[in-house]
CSV table of C-alpha atoms and ligand atoms in Angstrom, one decimal:
chain,number,residue,atom,x,y,z
A,1,MET,CA,235.9,-96.5,159.9
A,2,PRO,CA,232.5,-98.3,160.2
A,3,LEU,CA,232.5,-101.6,162.0
A,4,GLY,CA,232.1,-104.8,160.0
A,5,THR,CA,228.7,-106.4,159.8
A,6,ARG,CA,229.4,-108.9,162.6
A,7,LYS,CA,230.6,-106.2,164.9
A,8,VAL,CA,227.6,-104.1,164.2
A,9,GLU,CA,225.3,-107.0,165.0
A,10,LYS,CA,227.2,-107.7,168.2
A,11,PHE,CA,226.9,-104.0,169.2
A,12,ARG,CA,223.1,-104.1,168.7
A,13,ARG,CA,222.7,-107.4,170.6
A,14,ASP,CA,224.8,-106.2,173.5
A,15,LEU,CA,223.1,-102.9,173.6
A,16,LEU,CA,219.6,-104.4,173.6
A,17,LYS,CA,220.5,-107.0,176.3
A,18,TRP,CA,221.8,-104.2,178.5
A,19,TYR,CA,218.6,-102.1,177.8
A,20,ASP,CA,216.4,-105.0,178.9
A,21,ALA,CA,218.1,-105.0,182.3
A,22,HIS,CA,218.8,-101.3,182.7
A,23,ARG,CA,216.2,-99.2,180.7
A,24,ARG,CA,215.1,-96.0,182.3
A,25,VAL,CA,211.5,-96.0,183.6
A,26,LEU,CA,209.9,-92.9,182.2
A,27,PRO,CA,206.2,-92.0,182.3
A,28,TRP,CA,205.8,-91.8,178.5
A,29,ARG,CA,207.4,-95.2,177.9
A,30,ALA,CA,205.5,-98.4,177.4
A,31,LEU,CA,206.3,-101.2,179.8
A,32,PRO,CA,208.4,-104.0,178.3
A,33,GLY,CA,206.5,-106.0,175.7
A,34,LYS,CA,203.6,-103.4,175.6
A,35,LYS,CA,202.7,-101.1,172.7
A,36,ALA,CA,203.7,-97.5,173.1
A,37,ASN,CA,201.0,-94.8,173.2
A,38,PRO,CA,201.8,-92.5,170.2
A,39,TYR,CA,200.2,-89.5,171.9
A,40,TYR,CA,202.6,-89.9,174.9
A,41,VAL,CA,205.5,-90.5,172.6
A,42,TRP,CA,204.8,-87.4,170.5
A,43,LEU,CA,204.0,-85.2,173.5
A,44,SER,CA,207.2,-86.2,175.3
A,45,GLU,CA,209.4,-85.8,172.2
A,46,ILE,CA,208.1,-82.2,171.7
A,47,MET,CA,208.7,-81.4,175.4
A,48,LEU,CA,212.1,-83.0,175.3
A,49,GLN,CA,213.3,-80.7,172.4
A,50,GLN,CA,215.9,-78.5,174.1
A,51,THR,CA,214.7,-79.6,177.6
A,52,THR,CA,216.0,-82.2,180.1
A,53,VAL,CA,214.1,-85.3,181.2
A,54,PRO,CA,213.8,-84.2,184.8
A,55,ALA,CA,212.4,-80.9,183.7
A,56,VAL,CA,209.9,-82.5,181.4
A,57,ILE,CA,208.5,-85.2,183.7
A,58,PRO,CA,206.2,-82.9,185.8
A,59,TYR,CA,204.9,-81.1,182.7
A,60,PHE,CA,204.2,-84.4,180.9
A,61,LEU,CA,202.3,-85.7,183.9
A,62,LYS,CA,200.3,-82.4,184.2
A,63,PHE,CA,199.4,-82.4,180.5
A,64,THR,CA,198.4,-86.1,180.3
A,65,GLN,CA,196.3,-85.7,183.5
A,66,LYS,CA,194.5,-82.6,182.1
A,67,TRP,CA,194.3,-83.8,178.5
A,68,PRO,CA,194.5,-87.6,178.5
A,69,LYS,CA,194.0,-88.0,174.7
A,70,VAL,CA,195.1,-86.0,171.7
A,71,SER,CA,191.5,-85.0,171.1
A,72,ASP,CA,191.3,-83.4,174.6
A,73,LEU,CA,194.4,-81.3,173.8
A,74,ALA,CA,192.9,-80.3,170.5
A,75,ALA,CA,189.7,-79.1,172.1
A,76,ALA,CA,191.5,-77.0,174.8
A,77,PRO,CA,191.8,-73.2,174.4
A,78,ALA,CA,195.3,-72.1,173.1
A,79,GLU,CA,195.7,-69.8,176.1
A,80,GLU,CA,195.2,-72.6,178.6
A,81,ILE,CA,197.9,-74.7,176.8
A,82,MET,CA,200.3,-71.7,176.9
A,83,GLU,CA,199.7,-71.2,180.6
A,84,ASN,CA,200.3,-74.8,181.4
A,85,TRP,CA,203.4,-74.8,179.3
A,86,ALA,CA,204.8,-71.7,181.1
A,87,GLY,CA,208.3,-72.3,182.6
A,88,LEU,CA,209.2,-75.0,180.0
A,89,GLY,CA,210.5,-72.4,177.6
A,90,TYR,CA,210.6,-72.4,173.8
A,91,TYR,CA,207.0,-71.3,173.5
A,92,ALA,CA,206.7,-71.9,169.8
A,93,ARG,CA,206.6,-75.6,170.8
A,94,ALA,CA,203.4,-75.1,172.7
A,95,ARG,CA,201.7,-73.3,169.8
A,96,ASN,CA,202.8,-76.0,167.4
A,97,LEU,CA,201.7,-78.7,169.8
A,98,HIS,CA,198.2,-77.3,169.8
A,99,LYS,CA,198.1,-76.9,166.0
A,100,CYS,CA,199.3,-80.4,165.5
A,101,SER,CA,196.8,-81.9,167.9
A,102,ILE,CA,194.0,-80.2,166.0
A,103,ILE,CA,195.2,-81.7,162.7
A,104,ILE,CA,195.5,-85.1,164.3
A,105,ALA,CA,192.0,-84.8,165.7
A,106,ASN,CA,190.3,-83.3,162.6
A,107,ASP,CA,192.2,-84.9,159.7
A,108,HIS,CA,193.5,-88.2,161.0
A,109,GLY,CA,190.7,-89.4,163.3
A,110,ASP,CA,192.8,-89.0,166.4
A,111,LYS,CA,195.5,-91.3,165.1
A,112,PHE,CA,199.1,-90.3,164.5
A,113,PRO,CA,200.5,-91.2,161.0
A,114,LYS,CA,203.0,-94.0,161.2
A,115,THR,CA,205.5,-93.0,158.5
A,116,GLN,CA,208.3,-90.5,158.9
A,117,ASN,CA,207.2,-88.8,155.7
A,118,GLU,CA,203.7,-88.1,157.0
A,119,LEU,CA,204.8,-87.2,160.5
A,120,ASN,CA,207.3,-84.7,159.0
A,121,LYS,CA,204.4,-82.7,157.5
A,122,LEU,CA,202.9,-81.9,160.9
A,123,PRO,CA,203.6,-78.6,162.7
A,124,GLY,CA,206.5,-78.8,165.2
A,125,ILE,CA,207.8,-82.1,163.9
A,126,GLY,CA,211.2,-82.0,162.2
A,127,ASP,CA,213.5,-84.8,161.1
A,128,TYR,CA,214.6,-85.9,164.5
A,129,THR,CA,211.1,-86.0,166.1
A,130,SER,CA,209.5,-87.8,163.1
A,131,ASN,CA,212.2,-90.5,163.3
A,132,ALA,CA,211.8,-90.8,167.1
A,133,ILE,CA,208.0,-91.2,166.8
A,134,ALA,CA,208.2,-93.6,163.9
A,135,ALA,CA,210.7,-95.8,165.9
A,136,ILE,CA,209.4,-95.5,169.4
A,137,ALA,CA,205.6,-95.3,168.8
A,138,PHE,CA,205.4,-97.6,165.7
A,139,ASN,CA,208.6,-99.7,165.9
A,140,GLN,CA,209.8,-98.7,162.5
A,141,PRO,CA,213.4,-98.7,161.5
A,142,ALA,CA,214.6,-95.1,161.8
A,143,ASN,CA,217.9,-93.2,162.4
A,144,VAL,CA,217.1,-91.4,165.7
A,145,VAL,CA,220.0,-89.1,166.5
A,146,ASP,CA,219.8,-86.8,169.5
A,147,GLY,CA,222.7,-85.3,171.5
A,148,ASN,CA,223.1,-88.5,173.5
A,149,VAL,CA,223.4,-90.6,170.4
A,150,GLU,CA,225.9,-88.1,168.8
A,151,ARG,CA,228.1,-88.4,171.8
A,152,VAL,CA,228.0,-92.2,171.8
A,153,MET,CA,228.9,-92.3,168.0
A,154,ALA,CA,231.7,-89.8,168.4
A,155,ARG,CA,233.2,-92.0,171.1
A,156,ILE,CA,232.5,-95.4,169.5
A,157,PHE,CA,234.2,-94.2,166.2
A,158,ALA,CA,236.7,-91.9,167.8
A,159,VAL,CA,235.5,-88.9,165.7
A,160,THR,CA,237.9,-86.0,166.6
A,161,GLU,CA,236.3,-83.4,164.3
A,162,PRO,CA,234.5,-81.0,166.5
A,163,VAL,CA,230.7,-80.5,166.6
A,164,PRO,CA,228.7,-79.0,165.0
A,165,ASP,CA,230.8,-79.6,161.9
A,166,SER,CA,230.9,-83.4,162.6
A,167,LYS,CA,227.1,-83.7,163.0
A,168,PRO,CA,226.4,-85.0,159.5
A,169,LEU,CA,229.2,-87.6,159.9
A,170,LEU,CA,227.9,-88.7,163.4
A,171,LYS,CA,224.4,-89.0,161.9
A,172,SER,CA,225.6,-91.1,159.0
A,173,LEU,CA,227.6,-93.4,161.4
A,174,ALA,CA,224.5,-93.8,163.5
A,175,GLY,CA,222.6,-94.7,160.3
A,176,VAL,CA,225.2,-97.3,159.4
A,177,MET,CA,224.7,-98.9,162.9
A,178,ALA,CA,220.9,-99.0,162.4
A,179,GLU,CA,221.0,-100.3,158.8
A,180,GLY,CA,219.6,-103.6,157.6
A,181,GLU,CA,217.4,-105.9,159.5
A,182,LEU,CA,217.1,-104.1,162.9
A,183,ASP,CA,215.6,-106.1,165.7
A,184,ARG,CA,213.2,-104.0,167.9
A,185,PRO,CA,213.9,-100.6,166.3
A,186,GLY,CA,212.0,-98.7,169.0
A,187,ASP,CA,213.9,-100.3,171.8
A,188,TYR,CA,217.2,-99.9,169.9
A,189,ALA,CA,216.6,-96.2,169.6
A,190,GLN,CA,215.8,-95.8,173.2
A,191,ALA,CA,218.7,-98.0,174.3
A,192,LEU,CA,221.2,-95.8,172.5
A,193,MET,CA,219.6,-92.7,174.2
A,194,ASP,CA,219.7,-94.4,177.6
A,195,LEU,CA,223.3,-95.5,177.1
A,196,GLY,CA,224.2,-91.8,176.4
A,197,ALA,CA,222.1,-90.5,179.3
A,198,THR,CA,223.2,-92.9,182.0
A,199,VAL,CA,226.6,-94.6,181.0
A,200,CYS,CA,228.2,-92.7,178.2
A,201,THR,CA,227.6,-89.4,180.0
A,202,PRO,CA,229.1,-86.1,178.8
A,203,SER,CA,231.8,-86.1,181.6
A,204,SER,CA,233.3,-89.2,183.2
A,205,PRO,CA,231.8,-91.9,181.0
A,206,LYS,CA,231.3,-95.1,182.9
A,207,CYS,CA,233.3,-97.3,180.5
A,208,MET,CA,233.8,-100.0,183.2
A,209,ILE,CA,230.1,-100.9,183.1
A,210,CYS,CA,229.5,-100.1,179.4
A,211,PRO,CA,227.9,-102.9,177.4
A,212,VAL,CA,229.7,-101.9,174.2
A,213,SER,CA,233.1,-100.9,175.5
A,214,LYS,CA,234.9,-103.6,173.5
A,215,GLN,CA,233.6,-101.9,170.2
A,216,CYS,CA,234.6,-98.4,171.4
A,217,GLU,CA,237.5,-97.0,169.5
A,218,GLY,CA,237.5,-93.8,171.6
A,219,ARG,CA,238.0,-95.9,174.7
A,220,ASN,CA,240.7,-98.0,173.0
A,221,GLN,CA,242.6,-94.8,172.2
A,222,GLY,CA,242.0,-93.4,175.7
A,223,ILE,CA,240.4,-90.2,174.3
A,224,GLN,CA,236.8,-90.8,175.2
A,225,ASP,CA,236.7,-88.0,177.8
A,226,THR,CA,237.6,-85.5,175.1
A,227,LEU,CA,234.8,-86.5,172.7
A,228,PRO,CA,232.8,-85.1,171.1
A,229,ALA,CA,235.3,-82.3,170.6
A,230,ARG,CA,233.8,-78.8,170.6
A,231,LYS,CA,234.7,-75.6,168.9
A,232,ALA,CA,235.4,-72.7,171.3
A,233,LYS,CA,232.1,-70.8,171.9
A,234,ALA,CA,231.7,-67.3,170.8
A,235,ALA,CA,230.6,-64.9,173.6
A,236,LYS,CA,226.9,-64.7,174.0
A,237,PRO,CA,225.2,-61.3,173.2
A,238,GLN,CA,223.9,-59.4,176.2
A,239,ARG,CA,220.6,-57.5,176.1
A,240,GLN,CA,219.0,-55.2,178.5
A,241,GLY,CA,215.7,-53.4,179.2
A,242,HIS,CA,213.1,-52.5,181.8
A,243,VAL,CA,210.5,-54.6,183.5
A,244,TYR,CA,207.6,-52.8,185.2
A,245,TRP,CA,205.6,-53.3,188.4
A,246,VAL,CA,202.5,-51.2,187.6
A,247,THR,CA,199.8,-51.0,190.3
A,248,ASP,CA,196.4,-49.4,190.5
A,249,SER,CA,194.6,-47.9,193.6
A,250,ARG,CA,193.4,-51.4,194.6
A,251,GLY,CA,196.9,-52.9,194.5
A,252,ARG,CA,196.3,-54.9,191.3
A,253,VAL,CA,199.3,-55.5,189.1
A,254,LEU,CA,199.4,-54.8,185.3
A,255,PHE,CA,200.1,-57.8,183.0
A,256,GLU,CA,200.2,-58.2,179.3
A,257,ARG,CA,199.5,-61.0,176.8
A,258,ARG,CA,202.6,-60.8,174.7
A,259,PRO,CA,202.4,-60.5,170.9
A,260,GLU,CA,201.7,-63.6,168.8
A,261,LYS,CA,205.1,-63.5,167.2
A,262,GLY,CA,208.6,-63.4,168.6
A,263,LEU,CA,210.3,-64.7,171.7
A,264,LEU,CA,207.8,-65.7,174.5
A,265,ALA,CA,205.1,-65.1,171.9
A,266,ALA,CA,201.5,-65.3,173.2
A,267,THR,CA,202.6,-65.8,176.9
A,268,ILE,CA,201.5,-63.7,179.8
A,269,GLY,CA,204.1,-61.4,181.4
A,270,LEU,CA,204.8,-58.2,183.2
A,271,PRO,CA,205.1,-55.3,180.9
A,272,THR,CA,208.7,-54.7,179.6
A,273,SER,CA,210.3,-52.1,177.4
A,274,GLU,CA,212.1,-53.2,174.2
A,275,TRP,CA,215.3,-55.2,174.8
A,276,VAL,CA,218.4,-53.5,173.4
A,277,GLU,CA,222.0,-54.6,173.0
A,278,LYS,CA,224.1,-53.9,176.1
A,279,GLY,CA,225.4,-50.4,176.2
A,280,GLY,CA,222.3,-49.1,174.3
A,281,LYS,CA,219.5,-47.2,176.0
A,282,ALA,CA,216.1,-48.9,176.2
A,283,ALA,CA,213.3,-46.3,176.2
A,284,HIS,CA,210.6,-46.6,178.8
A,285,LEU,CA,207.1,-47.7,177.5
A,286,ALA,CA,205.7,-44.4,176.3
A,287,PHE,CA,202.2,-44.9,177.8
A,288,LEU,CA,203.4,-45.4,181.4
A,289,PRO,CA,203.3,-42.4,183.7
A,290,ASN,CA,206.6,-41.7,185.5
A,291,PRO,CA,208.3,-45.0,185.9
A,292,ARG,CA,210.4,-44.9,189.1
A,293,PRO,CA,213.6,-47.0,188.8
A,294,LEU,CA,214.2,-49.5,191.6
A,295,LYS,CA,217.9,-50.0,191.9
A,296,SER,CA,217.5,-53.2,194.0
A,297,ILE,CA,215.5,-55.0,191.2
A,298,GLU,CA,217.6,-56.6,188.5
A,299,VAL,CA,216.3,-59.6,186.8
A,300,ARG,CA,218.8,-61.8,184.9
A,301,HIS,CA,217.8,-64.6,182.6
A,302,VAL,CA,219.7,-66.7,180.1
A,303,PHE,CA,218.0,-67.4,176.8
A,304,THR,CA,219.6,-69.7,174.2
A,305,HIS,CA,220.9,-67.0,172.0
A,306,PHE,CA,221.5,-64.1,174.5
A,307,ASP,CA,221.6,-63.1,178.2
A,308,LEU,CA,219.0,-60.6,179.4
A,309,THR,CA,219.2,-58.2,182.2
A,310,LEU,CA,216.0,-56.3,183.1
A,311,SER,CA,216.0,-53.3,185.5
A,312,GLY,CA,212.9,-53.0,187.6
A,313,ALA,CA,210.8,-49.9,187.7
A,314,GLU,CA,207.6,-49.1,189.7
A,315,VAL,CA,204.6,-47.3,188.3
A,316,SER,CA,201.6,-46.1,190.2
A,317,TRP,CA,198.6,-45.8,187.9
A,318,PRO,CA,195.7,-45.4,190.2
A,319,ASP,CA,192.7,-45.0,187.9
A,320,HIS,CA,193.7,-46.3,184.6
A,321,ASP,CA,191.5,-48.7,182.7
A,322,PRO,CA,193.8,-51.1,180.8
A,323,ALA,CA,191.0,-52.1,178.5
A,324,THR,CA,192.1,-49.0,176.5
A,325,LEU,CA,195.4,-50.8,175.9
A,326,ALA,CA,195.2,-53.9,173.7
A,327,GLY,CA,196.6,-57.0,175.5
A,328,TYR,CA,197.0,-55.4,179.0
A,329,PHE,CA,194.9,-56.4,182.1
A,330,TRP,CA,195.0,-56.0,185.9
A,331,VAL,CA,195.6,-59.1,188.1
A,332,GLU,CA,194.9,-59.3,191.8
A,333,ARG,CA,198.2,-59.6,193.6
A,334,GLU,CA,197.2,-62.8,195.4
A,335,LYS,CA,196.2,-64.4,192.0
A,336,ILE,CA,199.5,-63.8,190.3
A,337,GLU,CA,200.8,-67.2,191.5
A,338,THR,CA,198.0,-68.9,189.6
A,339,LEU,CA,199.0,-67.4,186.3
A,340,GLY,CA,201.2,-69.5,184.0
A,341,ILE,CA,204.0,-67.2,183.2
A,342,PRO,CA,207.5,-67.8,181.8
A,343,THR,CA,210.4,-68.2,184.2
A,344,VAL,CA,211.9,-64.7,183.4
A,345,PHE,CA,208.7,-63.1,184.7
A,346,LYS,CA,208.5,-65.5,187.7
A,347,LYS,CA,211.9,-64.2,188.7
A,348,ALA,CA,210.7,-60.6,188.3
A,349,VAL,CA,207.5,-61.2,190.3
A,350,LYS,CA,209.5,-62.8,193.1
A,351,LEU,CA,211.8,-59.8,193.4
A,352,PHE,CA,209.1,-57.2,193.2
A,353,ASN,CA,207.0,-59.2,195.7
A,354,SER,CA,209.9,-59.4,198.2
A,355,LEU,CA,210.5,-55.7,197.9
A,356,PHE,CA,206.9,-54.7,198.3
A,357,VAL,CA,206.1,-57.2,201.0
A,358,GLN,CA,208.9,-55.6,203.0
A,359,THR,CA,207.7,-52.1,202.2
A,360,ASP,CA,204.0,-53.0,203.0
A,361,LYS,CA,205.1,-54.3,206.4
A,362,LYS,CA,206.9,-51.1,207.4
B,401,SF4,FE1,231.0,-94.4,176.0
B,401,SF4,FE2,233.0,-95.5,177.4
B,401,SF4,FE3,231.0,-97.0,176.4
B,401,SF4,FE4,232.8,-95.9,174.8
B,401,SF4,S1,233.2,-97.4,176.4
B,401,SF4,S2,230.6,-95.9,174.5
B,401,SF4,S3,233.2,-94.0,175.9
B,401,SF4,S4,230.8,-95.4,178.0
C-alpha cells in the first residue's frame, strides 16, 4: 500500500511548495525563514489538545500578553492561571501547564528540551505533543499525527477500516511518509496539518485544488468523502444534578473553589449537588437551608464523555459566614463577570441573572 520512494518524495515536495504559498498565519507560528519560539509552540500545542484553532487564538494571545515568557508563567499563582484558562475546558491541561512551566524554569534554565524523549517526561506532554514540539520548535524529524493528518492519510491510502481501530495503521503510514531524509521537518508537519484543516476537510474535501491529489488513492477510487470511516457511536451517558444560586442579605452570591481532583478540578463555580445518572435522584447539598427549585432554570452542558443537565435552585442564606465551609466564599453580584469560571457555570449565571434581574425590576 505505501507509495514508492519517488512518489513519497514528490508528495513531500508538492506539499511543501503548496505550504509556502498557502500556510495559515497563526499567532504562535514563526514567520517564513524565522525560528519558532518553543514557548509559543508548547503553549499552543497544549491549548490545541481537544480544542479548535479559532477557540484557542484569544486564549493564546491573552496568555502570552500576560506571561510573555515561560518563566513568567512559572511565577504566576496557580489560581490565576486556572481563572485565565476558564472556558477553554479540560482543566487538567492548565494544571499541567503550570507544573511544566515550573520544571522548565527551575530545572532547564527556561529552555525547553529539544528531544522527543526529554519532552515526553514533562507534565501534560504525551507522544503527539512531544513530536509536534520537536518538529515545529526544533525542526527535528518526527511523526506528528493529529486528527487532520489521520484524515489525510486515510484518504491518500484509501484506508477503509474505521477509526479508532485504524489509528495505529494511519500513524504508521504517516511515519512512512516522513521517513528518511526529510526536508524542513517542522514545515512538513505543519503543512500536513494545514492541508487537513483547509483543503482535505472533514466534509467536502477540495480535491480540485489539492496539491497531492494525483497521489490520492481515496480520490482515485471516488471514496474520499467516506473516509476516514467511523464506527457507529454509542449513545452518550446523561447525568443530572442541582446548581444553586445562594444569596446573603447583601445580595452576594455563594461560589466554591472546586476540589483539586476530578472534572473541573480547582476551578471556581456555583455550588452544585453531586451529578448522578439520568433517572437517579441527586440529593441536595446537606448544608444548604431550604433550596427552592426554580423550574425555569435548566442548564445543559455537553462534556466529552457525558451530557449534563443541572436544575436550578435558589437559597436565601442571610447571615451565613461561608468561612465555616472550606472552599466556599461570597462574591458581589457585579463582580461575578470578572471571575474566570468554566462555561457550564457561565451558562448557569446567565440564566440566574436573567431571572433575578427580571424579579428585581418588578
Ligand atoms: Fe484530500 Fe482530496 Fe487531496 Fe485526497 S485529493 S488528499 S481527498 S483533498
